[in-house]
Amino acid sequence: MIRGAVAALAIVAASAANGETRPVSYTVQERAAILSHGPWPVSTKPDPSNRVSGDPAAIAFGKKLFFDARLSKFGRLSCASCHDPEKAFTDQLPKSMGVEQVDRNAPSLYNLRLKRWFGWDGTADSLWAQSLRPFLDAREFASSPELLEECLTGAVDLAEGYRDVFGHPPGVDSPETVMVNTAKALAAFQETLVTGPTPFDRFRDALSEGRAYPANDFPPAARRGLRIFVGKGRCSLCHSGPNFTNGEFHDIGLAHFAAPGRVDPGRHGGVVDVRNSPFNLLGAHNDDPAKSTAQPVKYLRQDHRNWGAFAVPSLRQIAETAPYMHDGSLATLEDVVRHYSELDEGRLHADGEQLLRPLKLNDAEIADMVAFLRALSASTGY
Amino acid sequence: MAQRGGPGKLGTGKLITAFATALLLSSGAALACELGDGGSEISGGGVTVSYRPVDGAIASGAFFELDVAVCTADGAPGTLTAVDATMPAHGHGMNYKPVVTETAPGRYRVEGLMFHMTGSWQFRFDAEADGKAVTLTVDRMVEK
């Protein structure tokens, strides 16, 4: 009997060291941090700066436009070219290819209504302002307000769609207004791209209610990874809240060069651009007379530490959106976790934040973190 | 009030008047910097700063405003020149620059504050009183 008890203890000890069967429990602080990542989904209201936000006709027209290659100069590219619904609204390339290759990775388009800034550098402070960027970028659609107006005016179906949403045909408006209105319809559609509850969300809700939760849906590896995420990983500091992002920008020790000899200014350039943009929320194209959502750009500060800082992406659906980082330089989730585990502090700004330090995770911990990140994906309609 | 007592001594009337005046001055000093429920106060360098979030609690990721009162030691209004905040343990400040607007002598509304992460923040109040610049700091924990 003693021999059996020793054998049982050895099995438990071996299992505990392996981390496979030991129950995962959380401290009071860890539990509070876990609960802060929900509940999900988060309810939203229409964007007051976009008068057609939430409008069914605008959503339908925006969806049509999203897949229409006529909007680009050479008729070969639509929004879906880089934001493919079957690829979680990305293109699974390190850097996207418009008319030419661009400097950055195509971010996913899920849950955009929750964002404060748009783009890896935050050069847009509204979804509709972000949606008109491809028209103006010579490497993306290589279009212009004039070309866009010509396109919409010359296509019966597009002119009718525009009239149905805005009350008059596109030819009545100036080219710039046509472009802004087109972007607002595109934004109305993109706002509908929301994700549902994930295995993490169901586990989080069970934890909140004091219920047990089946291991097969949110397994022990994911639970251990979650504990690292809210604990020694300190991931929750920046990947915070229900959408797993604080909506701001940080330097995480990645290369600052878009190409040999050419720096990517990141957030620093984004601050300059959004302040100077005629399409920011302080400008005339904001449909809200009170400009109630313009606080971010109104009070925006420029700091040296903005150089090399890029947007903190949401981690929802993150398993579907490889490759990772603003330049697509990390191919897999494991590469991402290893980046933080082996962080080169010498690559961080000397006068920057002192947030990050190498996590020094072992292989099992890295696997656990990846398991947790995979549990942040929900099935979608696409 | 009739004067009582002999020469070289304060009469009772003058004593009561002096006491009442001192009481009024000290309560005036306290009242000048008082912001009511939810207000906090810090002092140093001959300056008192009272501050209170306009909408109650401060939450991470949301813009908030402060009502601030600045007073000298004798209750006169002081001047608030700037307000800022940092996370000393993280080595960074806010991504937004607050704007200070005077609403009455020694009273200010500060807009444009936003703590973009939870943790230990530190307010910094730059004030002027009696020709001297004074900086006061106070810690603020933001848990959600």
Coordinates of N, CA and C in Angstrom, one line a residue, chain A residues 36 116-117 234 236-238 240 246-250 267 295-303 305-306 351-355, chain B residues 60-65 83-85 87-99 111-114 116-119:
Chain A
S36 N -11.2 41.7 -16.1 CA -11.2 43.0 -16.8 C -11.2 42.9 -18.3
R116 N -9.8 54.1 -31.1 CA -9.7 55.5 -31.0 C -8.8 56.0 -32.1
W117 N -7.8 55.3 -32.5 CA -6.9 55.6 -33.6 C -6.9 54.5 -34.6
R234 N 2.9 40.6 -17.9 CA 2.4 42.0 -17.9 C 1.8 42.4 -19.2
S236 N -1.2 42.4 -20.1 CA -2.5 43.1 -19.9 C -2.3 44.6 -19.8
L237 N -1.0 45.1 -19.5 CA -0.8 46.5 -19.4 C -1.2 47.2 -20.7
C238 N -0.7 46.7 -21.8 CA -1.0 47.3 -23.1 C -2.1 46.6 -23.8
S240 N -5.0 45.5 -23.0 CA -5.9 45.6 -21.9 C -7.4 45.6 -22.3
N246 N -5.0 48.8 -25.4 CA -5.2 50.1 -24.8 C -5.5 51.1 -25.8
G247 N -5.4 50.8 -27.1 CA -5.7 51.7 -28.1 C -4.6 52.7 -28.4
E248 N -3.4 52.5 -27.8 CA -2.3 53.5 -28.0 C -1.1 52.8 -28.7
F249 N 0.0 53.4 -28.5 CA 1.2 53.0 -29.3 C 2.4 52.8 -28.4
H250 N 3.2 51.8 -28.7 CA 4.4 51.5 -27.9 C 5.5 51.0 -28.8
R267 N 4.5 56.1 -34.9 CA 3.5 57.0 -34.3 C 4.0 58.5 -34.5
Q295 N -11.7 64.6 -28.9 CA -10.7 64.9 -27.9 C -9.4 64.3 -28.1
P296 N -9.2 63.1 -28.7 CA -7.9 62.6 -28.9 C -7.0 63.5 -29.7
V297 N -7.5 63.9 -30.9 CA -6.7 64.7 -31.7 C -6.5 66.2 -31.1
K298 N -7.6 66.6 -30.4 CA -7.5 67.9 -29.8 C -6.4 68.1 -28.8
Y299 N -6.2 67.0 -28.0 CA -5.2 67.1 -26.9 C -3.9 66.3 -27.2
L300 N -3.8 65.8 -28.4 CA -2.7 64.9 -28.8 C -1.4 65.6 -28.5
R301 N -0.5 64.8 -27.9 CA 0.9 65.2 -27.6 C 1.9 64.5 -28.5
Q302 N 2.9 65.3 -28.9 CA 4.1 64.7 -29.6 C 5.2 64.5 -28.7
D303 N 5.8 63.3 -28.7 CA 6.9 63.0 -27.8 C 8.0 62.3 -28.6
R305 N 9.5 59.8 -27.8 CA 9.3 58.3 -27.7 C 8.3 57.8 -28.7
N306 N 7.6 58.7 -29.5 CA 6.7 58.2 -30.5 C 7.5 57.6 -31.7
D351 N 15.4 56.8 -24.0 CA 14.6 57.8 -23.3 C 13.1 57.4 -23.3
G352 N 12.9 56.1 -23.6 CA 11.5 55.7 -23.8 C 10.9 55.0 -22.5
E353 N 9.9 54.3 -22.7 CA 9.2 53.6 -21.6 C 10.1 52.6 -21.0
Q354 N 9.9 52.3 -19.7 CA 10.6 51.2 -19.1 C 9.6 50.1 -18.8
L355 N 8.8 49.8 -19.7 CA 7.7 48.8 -19.5 C 8.2 47.4 -19.8
Chain B
S60 N -9.2 54.0 -16.7 CA -8.2 54.0 -17.7 C -8.8 54.0 -19.1
G61 N -8.2 54.6 -20.0 CA -8.6 54.7 -21.4 C -9.8 55.6 -21.7
A62 N -10.1 56.5 -20.7 CA -11.2 57.4 -20.9 C -10.7 58.8 -20.5
F63 N -11.0 59.8 -21.4 CA -10.6 61.2 -21.0 C -11.4 61.6 -19.8
F64 N -10.7 62.4 -19.0 CA -11.4 63.0 -17.8 C -10.9 64.4 -17.6
E65 N -11.7 65.1 -16.7 CA -11.3 66.5 -16.4 C -11.2 66.7 -14.9
V83 N -0.7 71.3 -15.6 CA -1.0 70.0 -14.9 C -0.5 68.9 -15.9
D84 N 0.1 67.9 -15.3 CA 0.6 66.7 -16.1 C 0.5 65.5 -15.3
A85 N 0.8 64.4 -15.9 CA 0.8 63.1 -15.1 C 1.8 62.1 -15.8
M87 N 3.7 57.9 -15.3 CA 3.8 56.7 -14.5 C 5.3 56.5 -14.2
P88 N 5.7 56.9 -13.0 CA 7.1 56.8 -12.7 C 7.7 55.5 -12.9
A89 N 7.0 54.4 -12.5 CA 7.6 53.1 -12.6 C 7.8 52.6 -14.1
H90 N 7.0 53.2 -15.0 CA 7.1 52.8 -16.4 C 7.9 53.8 -17.2
G91 N 8.2 55.0 -16.6 CA 9.0 55.9 -17.4 C 8.3 56.6 -18.5
H92 N 7.0 56.8 -18.4 CA 6.3 57.5 -19.5 C 5.2 58.3 -18.9
G93 N 4.7 59.3 -19.7 CA 3.6 60.1 -19.3 C 2.4 59.8 -20.1
M94 N 1.5 60.8 -20.1 CA 0.3 60.7 -20.9 C 0.6 60.9 -22.4
N95 N -0.2 60.4 -23.3 CA -0.1 60.7 -24.7 C -0.8 61.9 -25.1
Y96 N -1.4 62.6 -24.1 CA -2.2 63.8 -24.4 C -1.8 64.9 -23.4
K97 N -1.9 66.2 -23.9 CA -1.4 67.3 -23.2 C -2.6 68.1 -22.6
P98 N -2.7 68.1 -21.3 CA -3.9 68.8 -20.7 C -3.9 70.3 -21.0
V99 N -5.1 70.9 -21.0 CA -5.3 72.3 -21.1 C -5.9 72.8 -19.8
E111 N -8.6 70.1 -18.7 CA -9.2 69.1 -19.7 C -8.1 68.4 -20.4
G112 N -8.5 67.2 -21.0 CA -7.6 66.5 -21.9 C -6.7 65.5 -21.2
L113 N -7.1 65.1 -20.0 CA -6.3 64.1 -19.3 C -6.8 62.7 -19.7
M114 N -5.8 61.8 -19.8 CA -6.2 60.4 -20.1 C -5.1 59.5 -19.6
H116 N -3.8 56.0 -20.1 CA -4.1 55.0 -21.0 C -3.8 53.5 -20.5
M117 N -3.3 53.4 -19.3 CA -3.2 52.1 -18.7 C -3.4 52.2 -17.2
T118 N -3.7 51.0 -16.7 CA -3.9 50.9 -15.2 C -2.6 50.9 -14.5
G119 N -2.6 51.2 -13.3 CA -1.4 51.2 -12.5 C -1.2 52.5 -11.7

